[in-house]
Amino acid sequence: MNKASTREKTLWTILAVFYACIVLFPVIWLVTMVFKPADVMFARPTVFFFTPTLANFDYIIAQGFLGNMLTSLLLGLASTLMVILIGTPAAYAFARFEMKAKDDLFLFILATRMAPPVCLVIPFYLIYSNLGLLDTFFGLTLAYMTFNLSFYVWVLRSFCRDLPVELEEAAALEGWSKLQIFWKIIFPLLRNGIVATSVLCFIFAWNEFLFAFMLGGKSVQTLPVAIPKLITAQGVRWGEVAVVAVIALAPVLAVVVLLQRHIVRGLTMGAVKG
Amino acid sequence: MSMAIQDASAPAASKKINWYPYILIAPTFVTLIVVSLVPFIYAVYLSLHEARYGVVKDFVWFDNYIQLLTEPAFWNAMYVSGLFVLIAVPVQFMLGLGGALILNRGVAGRSLIVPLLFIPAMMAPVVVGLLWKIMLAGSWGVLSYNVVERFNIVTESSIFGSPHYALYALIFIDIWQWTPFMMLAFFAGLQALPPGPYRAASVDGAGPLRTFFKLTLPLMAPLLFIIGLLRIIDAFKVFDTIFILTRGGPGTSTESLSILAYKMTFDFWDIGHASALAVVVWIIFFIFCNIFYQVAKKKLNAF
Amino acid sequence: MRILSGFHGVAMATTMFSVLLGASALSAEEFSYAEAAKPYAGTTITVLDEVTPLQETLATIVPEFSKETGITVQYELLSHLDVINKGQADMLSRGGAYDAVMLHGAQMGPMLDAEAIRPIDDFIADPKLSNAGLDTDDLIQRPFRTLAFFKDKQYGFINWNYNMVYWARADLLGNEIEKAAFKEKYGYDLGPAQTLKQLRDISEFFTRKRGEKLMGEPLAEDFYGVVLEGIKGANSLWLYIGNILRNFGGDIIDADGKPSFNTPEVVDSLAYWAELWKFSPPGTAEYSIIDVPTVMSNGIAAQTMAFSDFVLGVDKQGASPLHGSFVYGAPPVKEDVDPSRYSADGEPSMIVITQGSKNAEATFLFLQWLTEKKQQSALLKAGNGGVPIRESSWAELKSMDGINSSLMDAMKVSLSRVESKPLMPNYYQVIDALAEIIQQVGLGTISPQDGAAQGQAALERLCRDNCLLK
């Protein structure tokens, strides 16, 4: 592509910043709500300037939302790790090898995502209830594999297309075992793709509500599940909602900022025909 | 690179079954069978029975399906979900692609802007719903008061209180949330494009429009397909935002398939009926994705 | 030391004697939870309830039970929808994750149909577990009787007496300019609405456009006489049925459960409902339980009808700029209807024992303990007010500092008229069908006559000729 002139670049930059402001306005407003006192929260006319308060944090800390955050973190990490370990070889296999009924097998993976979760949650609940898996960390990790594993394999597969077969062949000729080839050659090349896809998986797990709610309980309570507790029949604790929303956003945002180079590089691998 | 064919380490005999790839995919399949297939089969089982309150009673053949396919609520939900997907996904697709092209042309501070733009996709759906309630709630929403009322955009009713506007507001929110995601994905794709063909094209004197349609789009096809298909499936299943903002109303103007499923499951506890809905939606998707996949494979050479 | 002489001595002696007599009588009867709980000490029971400030206050008292009896109570609070969905899922699957679950009156029909509640009659009959001095006649009878009993069985004691009250801006209703203008237009004095006609007139009177005057000052934006919850759902529907339709003398079913929606009372009340919507802000069709208090505290509406415990959350320091300027009353009634039929909407709720519970006796003791006068008094004190379940609590509330007596009086009248929701197996399907119709009527897209006819048709389709649980 042609290099853009500096004038053109400035134009695009202004446009991009403008778009960012529009898109992010609600989020910025949310952040201001964190410090807004309750009686001016939704005053008419809108109160733009107010004396900030930290009162909204009290309830959050008292109710142990930080514990929920920890649970969300552990659950997200555990399920993402499992997905990486199980899914990476599969994605690689689909990209690299011929298999009988390959298309059907691949579509099966996508098919597991097709039914609306709302419909599946009660069958899940009934099965878990009988197996005693309700309100267990293991049970919820397993349930998250339902949507994350298929997503991971489906997306990562297309990133595996650029793998250099010659390198593998050369290594095989030199007597490397399949495992060595996988670990020493393939895995490093896939690293960025893995990072990119697994960050997305982590985000899905972090934000997931329905399964965490129905299959979790007092011992395993994630952050999204704790949010509706702020919507009481006596009104919504909006300030606290804002606090939790920002707390929920912060770690994910940090991860994306830190890993963004890997993510971009990962998404570019094999994403196009070359 | 071209599609890898035979496993290089196997002898040239093509009749011999290569077990290696099957071993690689085995853990995934075992997990998915246990975690996805089993509940789904259970749901199919439930759908063939009278299962009020989750207690399996008589075997009723396809009664649940017949009841489902003949009730207006189901077709209304199909219409709502279908309209939602039909408008939301193409719009966010095109905006995302456009934005990606702009980002690719050169925008200063990209490494700051890109993660920030990604924020809507990182927020929990529950939070997104509440956030837009804060923005657009009738009379007390921030934007309702300062924009909608100020400029008399919607007067006889509020946005979410109007059967005409509510669904479009929800579509707008979906676009708001997912356009940045599409932008990021497509931007990454554009970054990976090989410079060679483009140099050749410019030597040939091809203009930007022709380059885009004849060169960029075909090269980007696999990525566009994957992301597009994923979004279509997810947009069809959208739930949290609709639930928080309208609960499927006013009337049934925003009662999507997931909202209807929620009603059948948690309000009526009509589990047989809700399971039938799950199976029907699944079948629709399966057919659709199959077609999509075959087309993508042959026409776009995406796989 | 001289012993008190004569009259005083006799008086003192008599007093002491009767005190001793009384004390011994008391100790002969007094039920001991420690005693009753001995066989169950050391067990843990799990109870699910809804998260509102009322329950959060109760959570501070619950540990007392453990101290008294040695039974540990895990008291878990979830939001409104969650306590319904999770609680029902556990009850229906007989999973036993919870020993007791809070049910709203509306849930009783389906839960009884699924036989998911463990009745408590056998426990009440057992002298080792049951406190004869519980004084259930002191519980506010109408909500209690309609909630906890079905056929010949009892399913719990009442716990939460959610009720609706009429809520209005005292400053507007008391303003001299407005009072004079009102008297001139309608011919009677302006004050908190006690009849439905007054509610309508006041709503019409105060609905004004930007620029018109309110209390002598020009308005910066539109003002509305009333704000209603109009989002399609049970709350809006019952706002209509409990506060309006029933006060018009009608109902959705008759005493035998036969659908009775196509009656003159329904048509008239639907017409009334549609008219009220005209005096409510444009966003009415999206207003839920969350929006109404927000709109009232924003000060753009003059009146509403809302659950009294909401009010507790809004009409307090720091929660709203309009704190202190509200007046309350029972939901308005209709003048020419028999007073015994006066109705107010409410949602009496109670914690029931699940069929899956393995500690039913211990759970029963806990539920009975909660109902005791002592605990109810402690609850009201700890919460600095609240919504009572006992008649004897009213006097106690009145004597507390900072209590809004207008609100207390309103709740008292309201609760004397509240009935729990009718017990219908397909309660939710019925609600879903009717909720859509009354929203359409409110929006004006269908006429009251059509609404009544469609509602009747829907009811007949869903229940044939009997909607009630058999």
CSV table of C-alpha atoms in Angstrom, one decimal, chain C residues 145-432:
chain,number,residue,atom,x,y,z
C,145,ARG,CA,-53.8,-16.0,55.7
C,146,THR,CA,-53.7,-15.6,51.9
C,147,LEU,CA,-50.1,-16.4,51.6
C,148,ALA,CA,-49.2,-19.2,54.0
C,149,PHE,CA,-52.2,-21.5,53.7
C,150,PHE,CA,-53.5,-23.7,51.0
C,151,LYS,CA,-56.3,-26.2,51.4
C,152,ASP,CA,-55.7,-27.5,54.9
C,153,LYS,CA,-52.0,-27.1,55.1
C,154,GLN,CA,-49.7,-24.3,56.3
C,155,TYR,CA,-46.4,-23.6,54.5
C,156,GLY,CA,-44.7,-21.1,56.6
C,157,PHE,CA,-44.9,-18.0,58.7
C,158,ILE,CA,-44.9,-14.7,56.9
C,159,ASN,CA,-41.5,-12.8,56.7
C,160,TRP,CA,-41.7,-9.8,54.4
C,161,ASN,CA,-44.8,-7.7,54.0
C,162,TYR,CA,-44.0,-5.8,50.9
C,163,ASN,CA,-46.8,-3.4,50.1
C,164,MET,CA,-47.6,-0.5,47.9
C,165,VAL,CA,-48.3,3.0,49.0
C,166,TYR,CA,-49.4,6.2,47.4
C,167,TRP,CA,-46.6,8.7,47.3
C,168,ALA,CA,-46.9,12.4,46.5
C,169,ARG,CA,-45.1,15.7,46.7
C,170,ALA,CA,-46.2,17.4,49.8
C,171,ASP,CA,-44.8,20.7,48.8
C,172,LEU,CA,-47.0,20.8,45.7
C,173,LEU,CA,-50.1,19.6,47.4
C,174,GLY,CA,-49.7,22.2,50.1
C,175,ASN,CA,-48.9,25.2,48.0
C,176,GLU,CA,-51.4,28.0,48.3
C,177,ILE,CA,-51.4,29.0,44.7
C,178,GLU,CA,-52.0,25.5,43.5
C,179,LYS,CA,-54.6,24.9,46.1
C,180,ALA,CA,-56.6,27.9,45.0
C,181,ALA,CA,-56.4,27.0,41.3
C,182,PHE,CA,-57.3,23.4,42.1
C,183,LYS,CA,-60.4,24.3,44.1
C,184,GLU,CA,-61.5,26.6,41.3
C,185,LYS,CA,-61.2,23.9,38.7
C,186,TYR,CA,-62.4,20.8,40.5
C,187,GLY,CA,-64.6,22.1,43.3
C,188,TYR,CA,-62.9,20.3,46.2
C,189,ASP,CA,-59.8,20.9,48.3
C,190,LEU,CA,-56.4,19.7,47.1
C,191,GLY,CA,-54.8,17.1,49.3
C,192,PRO,CA,-53.2,13.6,49.0
C,193,ALA,CA,-55.5,11.5,46.8
C,194,GLN,CA,-57.7,9.1,48.7
C,195,THR,CA,-60.0,8.1,45.9
C,196,LEU,CA,-59.2,7.1,42.4
C,197,LYS,CA,-61.1,10.1,41.1
C,198,GLN,CA,-58.9,12.4,43.1
C,199,LEU,CA,-55.8,10.6,41.8
C,200,ARG,CA,-57.0,11.3,38.3
C,201,ASP,CA,-57.9,14.9,38.8
C,202,ILE,CA,-54.6,15.7,40.6
C,203,SER,CA,-52.6,13.9,37.8
C,204,GLU,CA,-54.4,16.0,35.2
C,205,PHE,CA,-54.0,19.2,37.2
C,206,PHE,CA,-50.3,18.9,37.6
C,207,THR,CA,-49.4,17.8,34.1
C,208,ARG,CA,-47.9,20.9,32.5
C,209,LYS,CA,-45.6,21.8,29.7
C,210,ARG,CA,-42.4,23.6,29.9
C,211,GLY,CA,-43.0,27.3,30.4
C,212,GLU,CA,-46.3,26.9,32.3
C,213,LYS,CA,-46.2,27.8,35.9
C,214,LEU,CA,-45.7,25.5,38.9
C,215,MET,CA,-46.1,26.9,42.4
C,216,GLY,CA,-45.9,30.3,40.7
C,217,GLU,CA,-42.6,29.7,38.9
C,218,PRO,CA,-42.3,28.9,35.2
C,219,LEU,CA,-41.2,25.4,34.5
C,220,ALA,CA,-37.9,24.7,32.8
C,221,GLU,CA,-39.2,21.4,31.5
C,222,ASP,CA,-42.3,19.3,31.2
C,223,PHE,CA,-43.9,18.2,34.5
C,224,TYR,CA,-46.2,15.2,35.0
C,225,GLY,CA,-49.0,14.6,37.4
C,226,VAL,CA,-48.1,10.9,38.0
C,227,VAL,CA,-45.4,8.4,37.1
C,228,LEU,CA,-46.4,4.7,36.6
C,229,GLU,CA,-44.4,1.6,36.1
C,230,GLY,CA,-45.3,0.5,32.6
C,231,ILE,CA,-42.6,-1.9,31.5
C,232,LYS,CA,-44.2,-5.1,30.4
C,233,GLY,CA,-44.3,-7.4,33.4
C,234,ALA,CA,-45.9,-8.5,36.6
C,235,ASN,CA,-45.2,-5.4,38.6
C,236,SER,CA,-47.0,-3.1,36.1
C,237,LEU,CA,-49.8,-5.6,35.7
C,238,TRP,CA,-50.4,-5.8,39.5
C,239,LEU,CA,-50.1,-2.1,39.9
C,240,TYR,CA,-53.2,-2.1,37.7
C,241,ILE,CA,-55.0,-5.2,39.2
C,242,GLY,CA,-54.2,-4.6,42.8
C,243,ASN,CA,-54.7,-0.9,43.0
C,244,ILE,CA,-57.1,-0.1,40.3
C,245,LEU,CA,-59.1,-3.0,38.9
C,246,ARG,CA,-60.0,-4.5,42.3
C,247,ASN,CA,-60.9,-1.1,43.7
C,248,PHE,CA,-63.3,-0.8,40.7
C,249,GLY,CA,-64.9,-3.9,42.1
C,250,GLY,CA,-63.5,-6.3,39.4
C,251,ASP,CA,-60.9,-9.0,39.2
C,252,ILE,CA,-59.3,-11.2,36.6
C,253,ILE,CA,-61.0,-14.4,37.9
C,254,ASP,CA,-64.0,-14.9,40.1
C,255,ALA,CA,-64.1,-16.8,43.4
C,256,ASP,CA,-64.1,-20.2,41.6
C,257,GLY,CA,-61.2,-19.3,39.4
C,258,LYS,CA,-63.3,-18.7,36.3
C,259,PRO,CA,-61.8,-16.0,34.0
C,260,SER,CA,-63.8,-12.8,34.4
C,261,PHE,CA,-61.9,-10.3,32.4
C,262,ASN,CA,-64.6,-9.2,30.0
C,263,THR,CA,-66.7,-7.3,32.5
C,264,PRO,CA,-67.8,-3.6,32.8
C,265,GLU,CA,-65.5,-3.2,35.8
C,266,VAL,CA,-62.5,-4.3,33.7
C,267,VAL,CA,-63.4,-2.0,30.8
C,268,ASP,CA,-63.9,1.0,33.0
C,269,SER,CA,-60.7,0.4,34.9
C,270,LEU,CA,-58.8,-0.1,31.7
C,271,ALA,CA,-60.1,3.2,30.5
C,272,TYR,CA,-59.0,4.8,33.7
C,273,TRP,CA,-55.6,3.2,33.3
C,274,ALA,CA,-55.2,4.5,29.8
C,275,GLU,CA,-56.2,7.9,30.9
C,276,LEU,CA,-53.6,7.9,33.7
C,277,TRP,CA,-50.9,7.0,31.2
C,278,LYS,CA,-51.6,10.3,29.5
C,279,PHE,CA,-50.5,12.2,32.6
C,280,SER,CA,-47.3,10.1,33.0
C,281,PRO,CA,-43.9,10.8,31.3
C,282,PRO,CA,-43.3,9.6,27.8
C,283,GLY,CA,-41.0,6.9,29.0
C,284,THR,CA,-43.7,5.0,31.0
C,285,ALA,CA,-43.6,2.0,28.8
C,286,GLU,CA,-40.0,1.4,29.8
C,287,TYR,CA,-40.3,2.3,33.4
C,288,SER,CA,-39.5,-0.5,35.7
C,289,ILE,CA,-39.1,-0.9,39.4
C,290,ILE,CA,-35.8,0.9,39.1
C,291,ASP,CA,-37.0,4.0,37.2
C,292,VAL,CA,-40.0,5.1,39.3
C,293,PRO,CA,-38.0,6.1,42.4
C,294,THR,CA,-35.4,7.8,40.2
C,295,VAL,CA,-38.1,9.8,38.4
C,296,MET,CA,-39.8,10.8,41.7
C,297,SER,CA,-36.6,11.9,43.2
C,298,ASN,CA,-35.7,13.8,40.1
C,299,GLY,CA,-38.8,15.9,40.8
C,300,ILE,CA,-40.6,15.7,37.5
C,301,ALA,CA,-43.7,14.0,38.7
C,302,ALA,CA,-46.2,14.8,41.4
C,303,GLN,CA,-47.5,11.4,42.5
C,304,THR,CA,-46.9,7.7,42.1
C,305,MET,CA,-47.8,4.4,43.7
C,306,ALA,CA,-44.8,2.3,44.7
C,307,PHE,CA,-43.6,-0.3,47.1
C,308,SER,CA,-43.1,1.2,50.5
C,309,ASP,CA,-39.6,-0.2,51.0
C,310,PHE,CA,-38.5,1.7,48.0
C,311,VAL,CA,-39.5,4.8,49.6
C,312,LEU,CA,-37.3,4.0,52.6
C,313,GLY,CA,-34.4,4.0,50.2
C,314,VAL,CA,-35.2,7.3,48.5
C,315,ASP,CA,-36.7,9.5,51.2
C,316,LYS,CA,-33.6,9.7,53.3
C,317,GLN,CA,-30.7,12.1,53.7
C,318,GLY,CA,-28.2,11.9,50.9
C,319,ALA,CA,-30.3,9.8,48.6
C,320,SER,CA,-32.4,12.5,47.0
C,321,PRO,CA,-32.5,16.2,46.8
C,322,LEU,CA,-36.2,16.0,47.5
C,323,HIS,CA,-35.9,14.1,50.7
C,324,GLY,CA,-38.4,15.2,53.2
C,325,SER,CA,-40.9,16.7,50.8
C,326,PHE,CA,-43.1,13.7,50.3
C,327,VAL,CA,-46.4,12.6,51.8
C,328,TYR,CA,-47.8,9.1,51.8
C,329,GLY,CA,-51.1,7.3,52.0
C,330,ALA,CA,-52.7,4.0,51.2
C,331,PRO,CA,-53.4,3.5,47.5
C,332,PRO,CA,-56.6,5.4,46.6
C,333,VAL,CA,-59.9,3.5,46.5
C,334,LYS,CA,-63.1,4.1,44.7
C,335,GLU,CA,-65.9,5.9,46.5
C,336,ASP,CA,-68.9,3.9,45.5
C,337,VAL,CA,-67.4,0.4,46.2
C,338,ASP,CA,-68.0,-1.6,49.4
C,339,PRO,CA,-65.2,-0.8,51.9
C,340,SER,CA,-64.6,-4.5,52.5
C,341,ARG,CA,-63.4,-4.8,49.0
C,342,TYR,CA,-60.8,-2.0,49.2
C,343,SER,CA,-57.6,-3.3,47.8
C,344,ALA,CA,-53.9,-2.4,47.8
C,345,ASP,CA,-51.3,-4.2,45.9
C,346,GLY,CA,-48.5,-6.0,47.8
C,347,GLU,CA,-46.3,-9.0,47.7
C,348,PRO,CA,-46.3,-10.8,51.1
C,349,SER,CA,-43.3,-13.1,51.0
C,350,MET,CA,-42.1,-15.9,53.2
C,351,ILE,CA,-39.2,-18.2,53.7
C,352,VAL,CA,-40.3,-21.8,53.2
C,353,ILE,CA,-38.6,-25.2,53.8
C,354,THR,CA,-37.5,-27.0,50.7
C,355,GLN,CA,-38.3,-30.6,50.0
C,356,GLY,CA,-34.7,-31.3,49.6
C,357,SER,CA,-33.7,-30.1,53.0
C,358,LYS,CA,-32.1,-32.6,55.3
C,359,ASN,CA,-32.5,-30.4,58.4
C,360,ALA,CA,-36.2,-29.6,58.3
C,361,GLU,CA,-36.7,-29.5,62.1
C,362,ALA,CA,-33.7,-27.1,62.6
C,363,THR,CA,-34.9,-24.9,59.8
C,364,PHE,CA,-38.4,-24.8,61.2
C,365,LEU,CA,-37.0,-23.6,64.5
C,366,PHE,CA,-35.1,-20.9,62.7
C,367,LEU,CA,-38.2,-19.7,60.8
C,368,GLN,CA,-40.3,-19.8,64.0
C,369,TRP,CA,-37.6,-17.9,65.9
C,370,LEU,CA,-37.7,-15.1,63.2
C,371,THR,CA,-41.4,-14.7,63.7
C,372,GLU,CA,-41.2,-14.2,67.4
C,373,LYS,CA,-42.1,-10.8,68.8
C,374,LYS,CA,-38.6,-10.4,70.3
C,375,GLN,CA,-36.8,-10.9,67.0
C,376,GLN,CA,-39.3,-8.7,65.1
C,377,SER,CA,-38.7,-5.9,67.6
C,378,ALA,CA,-35.0,-6.3,67.3
C,379,LEU,CA,-35.2,-6.2,63.5
C,380,LEU,CA,-37.2,-3.0,63.5
C,381,LYS,CA,-34.8,-1.4,66.0
C,382,ALA,CA,-31.7,-2.5,64.1
C,383,GLY,CA,-33.1,-1.1,60.8
C,384,ASN,CA,-34.4,2.0,62.4
C,385,GLY,CA,-37.8,1.2,61.0
C,386,GLY,CA,-38.9,-1.2,58.4
C,387,VAL,CA,-42.0,-3.1,57.2
C,388,PRO,CA,-43.7,-5.0,60.1
C,389,ILE,CA,-45.4,-8.3,59.9
C,390,ARG,CA,-47.1,-8.0,63.3
C,391,GLU,CA,-49.9,-5.7,64.4
C,392,SER,CA,-48.1,-5.0,67.7
C,393,SER,CA,-45.2,-3.5,65.8
C,394,TRP,CA,-47.0,-0.4,64.8
C,395,ALA,CA,-47.0,1.1,68.2
C,396,GLU,CA,-43.4,0.3,68.6
C,397,LEU,CA,-42.5,1.9,65.2
C,398,LYS,CA,-44.5,5.1,66.1
C,399,SER,CA,-42.4,5.5,69.2
C,400,MET,CA,-39.0,5.4,67.3
C,401,ASP,CA,-37.1,8.5,66.5
C,402,GLY,CA,-36.9,9.8,63.0
C,403,ILE,CA,-39.7,7.5,61.8
C,404,ASN,CA,-41.8,8.9,59.0
C,405,SER,CA,-45.2,8.6,60.5
C,406,SER,CA,-47.0,9.5,57.3
C,407,LEU,CA,-45.4,6.5,55.7
C,408,MET,CA,-46.2,4.2,58.7
C,409,ASP,CA,-49.8,5.2,58.7
C,410,ALA,CA,-50.0,4.6,54.9
C,411,MET,CA,-48.4,1.1,55.3
C,412,LYS,CA,-50.8,0.2,58.1
C,413,VAL,CA,-53.9,0.9,56.0
C,414,SER,CA,-52.3,-0.6,52.9
C,415,LEU,CA,-51.4,-3.9,54.7
C,416,SER,CA,-54.9,-4.3,56.0
C,417,ARG,CA,-56.0,-4.5,52.4
C,418,VAL,CA,-53.2,-6.6,50.9
C,419,GLU,CA,-53.8,-10.1,49.7
C,420,SER,CA,-51.3,-12.5,48.4
C,421,LYS,CA,-51.4,-13.3,44.7
C,422,PRO,CA,-53.9,-15.9,43.5
C,423,LEU,CA,-52.6,-19.5,43.5
C,424,MET,CA,-52.5,-20.5,39.8
C,425,PRO,CA,-50.4,-23.3,38.3
C,426,ASN,CA,-49.7,-21.3,35.2
C,427,TYR,CA,-49.4,-18.1,37.0
C,428,TYR,CA,-46.6,-16.8,34.8
C,429,GLN,CA,-48.2,-17.6,31.5
C,430,VAL,CA,-51.3,-15.7,32.7
C,431,ILE,CA,-49.3,-12.8,33.8
C,432,ASP,CA,-47.3,-12.7,30.5
